[in-house]
Amino acid sequence: MSGPLAGLRVVERCGALGQYAGKLLADMGADVVKVEPPGGSEARAIGPFVDDVPGPNRSLNFWYFNTNKRSVVLDLAEPDGAATWRELAAAADVVIEDGRPGELDRLGAGYRAVAPQAPGLIWCAMTPFGQDGPWAEYEATDMVLLALGGAMMMNGYDPEDAEEAPPIRGHGDQGYLTACHYAVQGILAALLWRDRTGEGQFIDCSAHEAISSTTEVALPYWFTQRVNVIRQTGRHAAATRTERWLYRAGDGRWVLVFGVGRDNASWKRIKEWFQSEGFGLQFDEPRFDDPLNRQAARGSPEAAEIFAELGRFIAAHTAEEVYRGGQERRQAWGIVRSPEEALFDPHWDDRGFWAEVEGEGREGRPVRMPGAPYRFGATPWELRRPAPKLGEHTGEVLAEWLGRET
């Protein structure tokens, strides 16, 4: 076993909302045991599936979110199942669960039932809206959380791009994943506290609050100025309409630019590049020398001129020329790539980012999926095991953790 969390025991009872928190800990080396009902976690029913054939062990979505975990099947509605759950939880360092508030307590399997046996236990309960408050029992999905948390209101199009367009959501379960990142931060901080004091604790992680706290400038604008930000195509929401960041190149592809010559050294390089091809000849005028005049969202006529010229410059080149040329001049510019372009980018291969896993229906034909987006110098990330089959490790874990004969 490798990873900085090797030796840490985690019990996870999560579906789509909380399972990523378990994966983050498992990928850092923790021994994460996923406890599932007899029919399996609801997350096993999320597609796509291997060869488009559904099955509890064929969800590719489940495969990604459950690498490096083991699966144990317990029926918590039965006394024996609830008793075994309490034993597993008491033997763990951390419990992560995403049931409804009070659900496990009603089964005699909640924090209050386990904590007296395990004073150092850290129990992280993830819910859409928290353990209490008027919305505590409300239903939600990832999309509903993004809508209620404010993130969706900030994402959409400029009126000239799509008049009267409604807000849109960010894809990729961003609501769930944001909540999981906060949950893991809370767990790691609680572990540090336990190292100093020996005390465990209960963590109430609200996905709604996690999402609401990641709305960039929206909350500061409202709290300080009572101003709502407006949606903008392909760039940050802002209090006023700002210059575009997305431009179509001569080959029809889109390029995203984050600023132009934000410091004088890079401005000189960009200006020379433009002018060598006959663009921006007026940029030698002193009024362009002040970086503040060149920045987007300042409302200056100089910025408007620069971005208009930038659009003409990009239209006269391929996206690759703009991207590479901009990066050579220290500009944070990039191409809007399709998924397959990103998948085969040699940069990721060079860094060894991808991992390959096998599973039911893909024996001998591994599936490529993201590895770890970080590198530990002393405790390298490792794909120790693929996502578990339903109940694959029930006997193994009960023997290891509870000393039961299999």
Coordinates of C-alpha atoms in Angstrom, one line a residue:
M1 CA 0.0 0.0 0.0
S2 CA 1.3 3.4 -0.9
G3 CA 0.3 7.0 -0.4
P4 CA 0.5 9.5 2.5
L5 CA -2.7 8.1 4.0
A6 CA -1.6 4.5 4.0
G7 CA -2.9 2.8 7.2
L8 CA -5.9 5.1 7.5
R9 CA -9.1 3.1 7.7
V10 CA -12.2 4.6 6.1
V11 CA -15.8 3.3 5.8
E12 CA -17.8 4.9 3.1
R13 CA -21.6 4.5 2.6
C14 CA -22.2 6.9 -0.3
G15 CA -23.9 7.1 -3.6
A16 CA -23.3 9.8 -6.3
L17 CA -23.1 12.7 -3.8
G18 CA -20.3 11.5 -1.6
Q19 CA -18.4 8.7 -3.3
Y20 CA -15.8 11.1 -4.7
A21 CA -14.7 12.0 -1.2
G22 CA -14.0 8.3 -0.6
K23 CA -12.0 8.1 -3.9
L24 CA -9.9 11.1 -3.0
L25 CA -8.9 9.5 0.3
A26 CA -8.4 6.0 -1.3
D27 CA -6.2 7.5 -4.0
M28 CA -4.0 9.0 -1.3
G29 CA -3.5 5.6 0.2
A30 CA -6.4 5.1 2.7
D31 CA -8.0 1.7 3.0
V32 CA -11.5 2.7 2.0
V33 CA -14.3 0.1 2.4
K34 CA -17.5 0.9 0.5
V35 CA -20.5 -0.5 2.3
E36 CA -23.4 -1.1 0.0
P37 CA -26.9 -2.5 0.4
P38 CA -27.6 -6.0 -1.1
G39 CA -28.7 -4.4 -4.4
G40 CA -25.6 -2.3 -4.7
S41 CA -25.0 1.4 -4.5
E42 CA -27.3 3.6 -6.6
A43 CA -24.1 4.8 -8.3
R44 CA -23.7 1.4 -10.0
A45 CA -26.8 2.3 -12.1
I46 CA -25.2 5.4 -13.6
G47 CA -24.1 5.0 -17.2
P48 CA -22.3 4.7 -19.5
F49 CA -21.9 1.0 -19.3
V50 CA -19.4 -1.4 -20.8
D51 CA -20.6 -2.2 -24.3
D52 CA -23.9 -0.3 -23.4
V53 CA -25.0 -3.3 -21.4
P54 CA -26.2 -2.3 -17.9
G55 CA -25.1 -4.3 -14.9
P56 CA -24.0 -3.7 -11.3
N57 CA -20.3 -4.2 -12.2
R58 CA -20.4 -2.5 -15.7
S59 CA -20.9 1.2 -15.0
L60 CA -17.9 3.1 -16.3
N61 CA -18.9 6.1 -14.2
F62 CA -18.8 3.9 -11.1
W63 CA -15.4 2.5 -12.1
Y64 CA -13.8 6.0 -12.1
F65 CA -15.3 7.1 -8.8
N66 CA -14.5 3.9 -6.9
T67 CA -10.9 3.0 -7.8
N68 CA -8.8 1.8 -4.9
K69 CA -11.8 0.9 -2.7
R70 CA -13.1 -2.5 -1.5
S71 CA -16.8 -3.4 -1.5
V72 CA -18.7 -4.9 1.4
V73 CA -22.4 -5.7 1.3
L74 CA -24.5 -5.2 4.4
D75 CA -28.2 -4.9 5.0
L76 CA -28.5 -2.2 7.6
A77 CA -32.2 -2.7 7.8
E78 CA -31.5 -6.1 9.5
P79 CA -30.2 -6.3 13.0
D80 CA -27.1 -8.3 12.1
G81 CA -26.3 -5.9 9.2
A82 CA -26.6 -2.9 11.5
A83 CA -24.5 -4.5 14.2
T84 CA -21.8 -5.3 11.7
W85 CA -21.9 -1.8 10.4
R86 CA -21.4 -0.4 13.9
E87 CA -18.4 -2.7 14.4
L88 CA -16.8 -1.6 11.1
A89 CA -17.5 2.0 11.8
A90 CA -15.9 1.7 15.3
A91 CA -12.9 0.0 13.8
A92 CA -12.4 2.8 11.3
D93 CA -10.7 6.2 11.6
V94 CA -13.2 7.9 9.3
V95 CA -16.8 7.3 8.3
I96 CA -18.2 9.1 5.2
E97 CA -21.9 8.7 4.5
D98 CA -24.4 10.7 2.4
G99 CA -27.7 9.4 3.8
R100 CA -30.6 11.7 4.7
P101 CA -30.3 13.5 8.0
G102 CA -31.1 11.0 10.8
E103 CA -31.4 8.0 8.5
L104 CA -28.7 6.0 10.1
D105 CA -29.7 7.1 13.6
R106 CA -33.2 5.6 13.0
L107 CA -31.5 2.3 12.2
G108 CA -29.4 2.5 15.3
A109 CA -26.3 2.9 13.1
G110 CA -25.6 6.6 13.3
Y111 CA -22.8 8.6 14.9
R112 CA -24.5 8.7 18.2
A113 CA -24.6 4.9 18.4
V114 CA -21.0 4.4 17.3
A115 CA -19.1 7.3 18.8
P116 CA -19.2 6.0 22.4
Q117 CA -17.3 2.9 21.3
A118 CA -14.8 5.0 19.2
P119 CA -14.0 8.4 20.8
G120 CA -11.4 9.1 18.1
L121 CA -13.8 8.4 15.2
I122 CA -14.2 11.2 12.6
W123 CA -17.7 11.0 11.0
C124 CA -18.4 13.1 7.9
A125 CA -22.1 13.2 7.0
M126 CA -22.7 14.7 3.6
T127 CA -26.2 15.9 2.6
P128 CA -27.6 18.4 0.1
F129 CA -28.5 21.0 2.7
G130 CA -27.0 20.0 6.0
Q131 CA -28.3 18.2 9.1
D132 CA -30.7 20.8 10.2
G133 CA -32.4 24.0 9.0
P134 CA -35.7 24.4 7.1
W135 CA -34.3 22.7 3.9
A136 CA -32.7 19.8 5.7
E137 CA -35.2 17.2 4.3
Y138 CA -35.4 18.7 0.8
E139 CA -34.5 16.6 -2.2
A140 CA -31.7 17.6 -4.6
T141 CA -29.5 16.5 -7.4
D142 CA -26.2 17.9 -8.7
M143 CA -28.1 20.2 -11.1
V144 CA -30.6 21.3 -8.4
L145 CA -27.7 22.1 -6.1
L146 CA -26.0 24.2 -8.8
A147 CA -29.2 26.0 -9.4
L148 CA -29.9 26.8 -5.8
G149 CA -26.3 27.5 -4.9
G150 CA -26.0 30.3 -7.4
A151 CA -23.5 28.8 -9.7
M152 CA -26.0 28.2 -12.5
M153 CA -27.2 31.8 -12.5
M154 CA -23.6 32.9 -13.3
N155 CA -23.2 30.6 -16.3
G156 CA -24.7 31.3 -19.7
Y157 CA -24.3 33.6 -22.8
D158 CA -24.1 37.2 -23.7
P159 CA -27.4 38.5 -25.1
E160 CA -25.8 39.0 -28.6
D161 CA -24.9 35.3 -28.6
A162 CA -28.2 33.9 -27.4
E163 CA -30.9 36.4 -26.7
E164 CA -33.1 35.5 -23.7
A165 CA -31.0 32.4 -23.1
P166 CA -31.6 30.8 -19.8
P167 CA -28.8 30.0 -17.4
I168 CA -26.9 26.8 -18.0
R169 CA -25.1 24.3 -15.7
G170 CA -21.5 23.3 -15.7
H171 CA -21.2 19.6 -16.6
G172 CA -19.2 17.0 -14.8
D173 CA -21.1 16.7 -11.5
Q174 CA -19.4 19.9 -10.3
G175 CA -21.8 20.4 -7.5
Y176 CA -21.2 16.9 -6.0
L177 CA -17.4 17.2 -6.6
T178 CA -17.2 20.6 -4.9
A179 CA -18.9 19.2 -1.8
C180 CA -16.6 16.2 -1.8
H181 CA -13.5 18.5 -1.9
Y182 CA -14.8 20.4 1.1
A183 CA -15.6 17.2 2.9
V184 CA -12.1 15.9 2.4
Q185 CA -10.6 19.2 3.6
G186 CA -12.8 18.9 6.7
I187 CA -11.7 15.3 7.3
L188 CA -8.0 16.0 6.9
A189 CA -8.3 19.0 9.3
A190 CA -10.2 16.8 11.8
L191 CA -7.4 14.2 11.6
L192 CA -4.8 16.8 12.4
W193 CA -7.0 17.8 15.4
R194 CA -7.2 14.2 16.5
D195 CA -3.5 13.8 16.3
R196 CA -3.1 16.6 18.8
T197 CA -6.0 15.9 21.1
G198 CA -7.1 12.3 20.6
E199 CA -10.6 13.6 20.0
G200 CA -12.8 12.6 17.1
Q201 CA -15.7 14.6 15.9
F202 CA -18.8 14.8 13.7
I203 CA -18.6 16.8 10.4
D204 CA -21.8 18.2 8.9
C205 CA -21.0 18.9 5.3
S206 CA -23.7 20.7 3.3
A207 CA -23.3 20.5 -0.5
H208 CA -25.5 23.6 -0.8
E209 CA -23.1 25.6 1.4
A210 CA -20.1 24.3 -0.4
I211 CA -21.4 25.4 -3.8
S212 CA -22.6 28.8 -2.5
S213 CA -19.2 29.6 -1.2
T214 CA -17.6 29.0 -4.7
T215 CA -19.4 31.6 -6.7
E216 CA -16.3 33.7 -7.4
V217 CA -17.2 37.4 -7.3
A218 CA -20.9 37.0 -6.9
L219 CA -21.2 37.0 -3.2
P220 CA -18.6 39.8 -2.6
Y221 CA -20.5 42.1 -5.1
W222 CA -23.8 41.4 -3.5
F223 CA -22.7 41.7 0.1
T224 CA -20.7 44.9 -0.4
Q225 CA -22.6 46.7 -3.2
R226 CA -25.9 44.9 -3.5
V227 CA -25.1 44.3 -7.2
N228 CA -25.9 41.1 -9.1
V229 CA -23.2 39.9 -11.5
I230 CA -24.3 39.1 -15.1
R231 CA -23.6 36.0 -17.2
Q232 CA -21.1 36.2 -20.0
T233 CA -20.1 33.8 -22.7
G234 CA -16.9 32.0 -22.0
R235 CA -15.6 34.3 -19.2
H236 CA -16.2 35.3 -15.7
A237 CA -19.5 36.7 -14.6
A238 CA -19.1 40.4 -13.8
A239 CA -20.9 43.4 -12.6
T240 CA -20.7 45.0 -16.0
R241 CA -20.3 43.6 -19.5
T242 CA -16.6 43.1 -20.3
E243 CA -14.5 42.4 -23.4
R244 CA -14.7 39.0 -24.9
W245 CA -12.2 36.3 -24.2
L246 CA -13.4 33.8 -26.9
Y247 CA -12.3 34.4 -30.5
R248 CA -12.7 32.2 -33.6
A249 CA -9.5 31.5 -35.4
G250 CA -9.0 31.3 -39.1
D251 CA -9.4 27.6 -39.1
G252 CA -12.8 27.9 -37.4
R253 CA -11.6 26.7 -34.0
W254 CA -12.1 28.8 -30.8
V255 CA -9.3 30.4 -28.8
L256 CA -9.7 31.6 -25.3
V257 CA -7.4 34.5 -24.2
F258 CA -7.0 35.6 -20.6
G259 CA -5.8 39.2 -21.0
V260 CA -3.3 40.7 -23.4
G261 CA 0.0 42.0 -22.2
R262 CA -0.9 42.4 -18.6
D263 CA 2.6 43.4 -17.7
N264 CA 4.9 45.7 -19.8
A265 CA 7.4 42.9 -20.7
S266 CA 4.8 40.6 -22.2
W267 CA 3.0 43.6 -23.8
K268 CA 6.2 44.4 -25.6
R269 CA 6.5 40.9 -27.0
I270 CA 2.8 40.8 -28.0
K271 CA 3.0 44.2 -29.6
E272 CA 6.1 43.3 -31.6
W273 CA 4.4 40.1 -32.8
F274 CA 1.2 41.9 -33.9
Q275 CA 3.1 44.7 -35.6
S276 CA 5.4 42.4 -37.5
E277 CA 2.3 41.3 -39.4
G278 CA 0.7 44.7 -39.7
F279 CA -1.7 44.6 -36.8
G280 CA -1.9 47.1 -33.9
L281 CA 0.3 49.7 -35.4
Q282 CA -1.2 52.3 -33.1
F283 CA 0.0 50.4 -30.0
D284 CA 3.2 52.4 -29.9
E285 CA 1.2 55.4 -28.8
P286 CA 1.9 56.3 -25.1
R287 CA -1.7 55.8 -24.1
F288 CA -1.2 52.1 -24.4
D289 CA 1.8 52.1 -22.0
D290 CA -0.2 51.9 -18.8
P291 CA -1.1 48.3 -17.9
L292 CA -4.4 49.4 -16.4
N293 CA -5.5 50.9 -19.7
R294 CA -4.9 47.6 -21.4
Q295 CA -6.8 45.4 -19.0
A296 CA -10.2 44.0 -19.8
A297 CA -13.2 45.0 -17.7
R298 CA -11.8 48.5 -17.0
G299 CA -13.9 50.2 -19.6
S300 CA -11.0 52.0 -21.2
P301 CA -11.0 52.8 -25.0
E302 CA -7.5 51.3 -25.2
A303 CA -8.6 47.9 -24.0
A304 CA -11.5 48.0 -26.4
E305 CA -9.1 48.7 -29.3
I306 CA -6.7 46.0 -28.2
F307 CA -9.3 43.3 -28.0
A308 CA -10.8 44.4 -31.3
E309 CA -7.4 44.1 -32.9
L310 CA -6.8 40.8 -31.1
G311 CA -9.9 39.4 -32.7
R312 CA -8.7 40.4 -36.2
F313 CA -5.3 39.0 -35.5
I314 CA -6.7 35.6 -34.3
A315 CA -9.0 35.4 -37.3
A316 CA -6.0 35.7 -39.6
H317 CA -4.2 32.7 -38.0
T318 CA -4.9 29.1 -37.1
A319 CA -5.8 28.3 -33.5
E320 CA -2.6 26.4 -33.0
E321 CA -0.5 29.3 -34.2
V322 CA -2.3 31.7 -31.8
Y323 CA -2.0 29.2 -28.9
R324 CA 1.7 28.4 -29.4
G325 CA 2.7 32.0 -30.3
G326 CA 0.9 33.4 -27.3
Q327 CA 2.4 30.9 -24.9
E328 CA 5.9 31.7 -26.3
R329 CA 5.2 35.3 -25.2
R330 CA 3.9 34.3 -21.7
Q331 CA 0.3 34.7 -22.5
A332 CA -2.4 32.6 -20.8
W333 CA -4.1 31.6 -24.0
G334 CA -5.5 28.2 -25.0
I335 CA -7.6 26.4 -27.6
V336 CA -11.1 25.2 -26.8
R337 CA -10.4 21.5 -27.4
S338 CA -12.8 18.6 -28.0
P339 CA -12.7 15.7 -25.6
E340 CA -10.9 13.5 -28.0
E341 CA -8.2 16.2 -28.6
A342 CA -7.7 16.4 -24.9
L343 CA -7.6 12.7 -24.5
F344 CA -4.7 12.3 -26.9
D345 CA -2.7 15.3 -25.8
P346 CA 0.9 14.1 -25.6
H347 CA 1.5 16.4 -22.6
W348 CA -0.6 14.2 -20.4
D349 CA 1.0 11.0 -21.6
D350 CA 4.4 12.5 -20.9
R351 CA 3.4 13.2 -17.3
G352 CA 1.9 9.7 -17.0
F353 CA -1.5 11.1 -16.1
W354 CA -3.7 8.4 -17.5
A355 CA -4.5 5.1 -15.8
E356 CA -5.9 1.9 -17.3
V357 CA -8.3 -0.4 -15.5
E358 CA -10.0 -3.6 -16.4
G359 CA -13.4 -4.9 -15.2
E360 CA -16.4 -7.0 -16.2
G361 CA -16.7 -7.0 -20.0
R362 CA -13.3 -5.4 -20.4
E363 CA -11.0 -8.2 -19.4
G364 CA -7.8 -7.9 -21.4
R365 CA -9.2 -4.6 -22.9
P366 CA -8.4 -2.0 -20.3
V367 CA -10.2 1.3 -20.1
R368 CA -8.3 4.6 -20.0
M369 CA -9.3 7.0 -17.2
P370 CA -7.7 10.0 -15.4
G371 CA -5.1 9.1 -12.8
A372 CA -4.1 11.5 -10.0
P373 CA -3.8 15.2 -10.7
Y374 CA -0.9 15.5 -8.2
R375 CA 2.5 13.9 -7.6
F376 CA 3.8 13.1 -4.2
G377 CA 7.6 13.1 -4.1
A378 CA 7.9 10.5 -1.3
T379 CA 4.6 8.5 -1.6
P380 CA 3.7 8.1 -5.2
W381 CA 0.1 7.7 -6.3
E382 CA -0.8 4.2 -7.3
L383 CA -3.8 2.5 -8.8
R384 CA -3.9 -0.4 -6.4
R385 CA -7.1 -1.9 -7.5
P386 CA -10.0 -1.2 -9.9
A387 CA -13.4 -0.4 -8.7
P388 CA -14.8 -3.3 -6.7
K389 CA -17.5 -5.7 -7.9
L390 CA -20.5 -5.7 -5.7
G391 CA -19.6 -7.3 -2.4
E392 CA -16.3 -8.5 -3.7
H393 CA -14.5 -8.0 -0.4
T394 CA -17.1 -8.7 2.2
G395 CA -15.5 -11.8 3.7
E396 CA -12.0 -10.4 3.3
V397 CA -12.7 -7.1 5.1
L398 CA -14.8 -8.7 7.9
A399 CA -11.9 -11.1 8.5
E400 CA -9.2 -8.4 8.5
W401 CA -11.1 -5.7 10.4
L402 CA -13.3 -7.7 12.8
G403 CA -11.4 -11.0 13.0
R404 CA -14.4 -13.0 11.7
E405 CA -13.9 -16.4 10.1
T406 CA -14.8 -16.5 6.4

